[in-house]
Amino acid sequence: MKIELIQPFINAADAVLAETLQCAARMGDVTMDEEAYRRKGIASMVTIKGDIEGRIIFDIDTPTAARVASYLTGSPVPESDEVARETVCELANMVIGSAITALNDQGFKFKIYPPVIHADELGEKSSEDQESLVMCFDTGSGNIFMNIAMRYNRKRRTDN
Amino acid sequence: METFPILIRKDGMPIRYLVVDDSVFARKNVAKMVEAFGGEIVGEAGDGCTAITEYDRTTPDMVLMDITMPQMEGIEAAERIVRSHPNARIVMVSSVGYQENIVAALQKGARHFVQKPVKSEILYEVIKYVMGDDAAVATPTAQES
């Protein structure tokens, strides 16, 4: 996957997590995920279609999600609570929306779909056509993972 | 949360808001901010279709509307609301802030755009700007000051 596709997500996660959690988010491991994606906790998936197509999974282990939700709502949120899932979806929406905005500014055109809870334990395997990259961000509240699987839409790119 | 001077309508009543977002978390977050500005939430909606019916029911002073939503997106809902209520004040609030989206929203009748994550100081200034002469900063009473 080209760095021009990845960098906006790193920048967006950095900026949005710092703004919302009021702490610096340090980027940790970046790995290529060749096996099917295994969910770590509460995961939200955003699909994009257009010049670039694919999906991004924003994944937070359950205790961290509850801590983040508690911090953002200002009151304790149990791990099983709907608010924890809502928080993950909204964080995903903000990080991915911000990255998509930057990619659009580079000239890529696409549509972003609302985040949905990714409830399956395993996701689809990456393929030769669509590699999957996992990034880990270390925040004061715990680790946040972002799994990105995107590819250029060849037809659209050739049409242009 | 940072404190702001209370914004009220010209008639001295609180500014009435309709908050539209498919995320309950995002709605609560925005609602908390506008209540801190002295506003009143008169309605909430999780998609564009409900936003239209809620607008007709509540006739708010201002709508804070997300763009990416299921069923009907925010820009289309804004267009439909403005078509039947030309004076509707709609501010788009979205994480997707690229030029095309902003221009489309403004062309369809939205008055302004705020990018998520929403910063309360920016939202406050945008509300003040969009309300224009129809709102004022409340003068603190002797007891409050």
GROMACS .gro file of N, CA, C and O in nm, chain B residues 6 12-13 16 29-30 50 52 54 69 79 84 86 89 95 110 116 122 129 135 137:
model
   84
  166ILE      N    1  -2.322   3.371   2.785
  166ILE     CA    2  -2.448   3.311   2.739
  166ILE      C    3  -2.500   3.384   2.614
  166ILE      O    4  -2.504   3.508   2.610
  172GLY      N    5  -3.472   3.764   2.430
  172GLY     CA    6  -3.428   3.726   2.565
  172GLY      C    7  -3.444   3.578   2.595
  172GLY      O    8  -3.404   3.530   2.702
  173MET      N    9  -3.503   3.503   2.502
  173MET     CA   10  -3.524   3.359   2.525
  173MET      C   11  -3.401   3.281   2.478
  173MET      O   12  -3.324   3.330   2.395
  176ARG      N   13  -3.298   2.801   2.037
  176ARG     CA   14  -3.351   2.664   2.034
  176ARG      C   15  -3.282   2.586   1.921
  176ARG      O   16  -3.280   2.631   1.807
  189ASN      N   17  -2.263   1.515   2.276
  189ASN     CA   18  -2.146   1.602   2.285
  189ASN      C   19  -2.177   1.744   2.240
  189ASN      O   20  -2.147   1.842   2.309
  190VAL      N   21  -2.244   1.755   2.124
  190VAL     CA   22  -2.281   1.886   2.072
  190VAL      C   23  -2.386   1.951   2.164
  190VAL      O   24  -2.379   2.071   2.194
  210THR      N   25  -3.579   1.201   0.959
  210THR     CA   26  -3.631   1.242   1.089
  210THR      C   27  -3.601   1.389   1.113
  210THR      O   28  -3.682   1.460   1.175
  212ILE      N   29  -3.611   1.629   0.903
  212ILE     CA   30  -3.713   1.711   0.835
  212ILE      C   31  -3.841   1.717   0.919
  212ILE      O   32  -3.896   1.825   0.941
  214GLU      N   33  -3.868   1.656   1.238
  214GLU     CA   34  -3.839   1.724   1.364
  214GLU      C   35  -3.831   1.875   1.345
  214GLU      O   36  -3.869   1.952   1.432
  229MET      N   37  -2.488   1.023   0.705
  229MET     CA   38  -2.588   0.956   0.789
  229MET      C   39  -2.661   0.852   0.706
  229MET      O   40  -2.667   0.864   0.584
  239GLU      N   41  -3.118   2.068   0.220
  239GLU     CA   42  -3.181   2.123   0.100
  239GLU      C   43  -3.335   2.120   0.114
  239GLU      O   44  -3.403   2.218   0.085
  244SER      N   45  -3.854   2.430   0.210
  244SER     CA   46  -3.984   2.465   0.272
  244SER      C   47  -3.972   2.573   0.379
  244SER      O   48  -4.072   2.632   0.418
  246PRO      N   49  -3.724   2.879   0.395
  246PRO     CA   50  -3.607   2.950   0.340
  246PRO      C   51  -3.521   3.021   0.445
  246PRO      O   52  -3.403   3.048   0.420
  249ARG      N   53  -3.182   2.820   0.962
  249ARG     CA   54  -3.036   2.836   0.983
  249ARG      C   55  -2.979   2.697   1.008
  249ARG      O   56  -3.005   2.638   1.113
  255SER      N   57  -1.719   1.526   1.012
  255SER     CA   58  -1.576   1.494   1.014
  255SER      C   59  -1.518   1.503   0.874
  255SER      O   60  -1.398   1.516   0.857
  270ALA      N   61  -2.714   2.553   0.345
  270ALA     CA   62  -2.653   2.556   0.479
  270ALA      C   63  -2.582   2.690   0.495
  270ALA      O   64  -2.535   2.749   0.398
  276LYS      N   65  -1.557   1.820   1.261
  276LYS     CA   66  -1.535   1.740   1.381
  276LYS      C   67  -1.388   1.702   1.390
  276LYS      O   68  -1.327   1.682   1.285
  282ILE      N   69  -1.495   2.726   1.852
  282ILE     CA   70  -1.529   2.747   1.710
  282ILE      C   71  -1.680   2.741   1.693
  282ILE      O   72  -1.740   2.826   1.627
  289TYR      N   73  -2.213   3.403   1.467
  289TYR     CA   74  -2.209   3.460   1.332
  289TYR      C   75  -2.338   3.430   1.256
  289TYR      O   76  -2.397   3.519   1.194
  295ALA      N   77  -2.940   3.735   1.765
  295ALA     CA   78  -2.893   3.686   1.895
  295ALA      C   79  -2.803   3.789   1.959
  295ALA      O   80  -2.750   3.878   1.891
  297VAL      N   81  -2.530   3.856   2.325
  297VAL     CA   82  -2.466   3.801   2.444
  297VAL      C   83  -2.542   3.857   2.563
  297VAL      O   84  -2.562   3.979   2.573
   0.00000   0.00000   0.00000
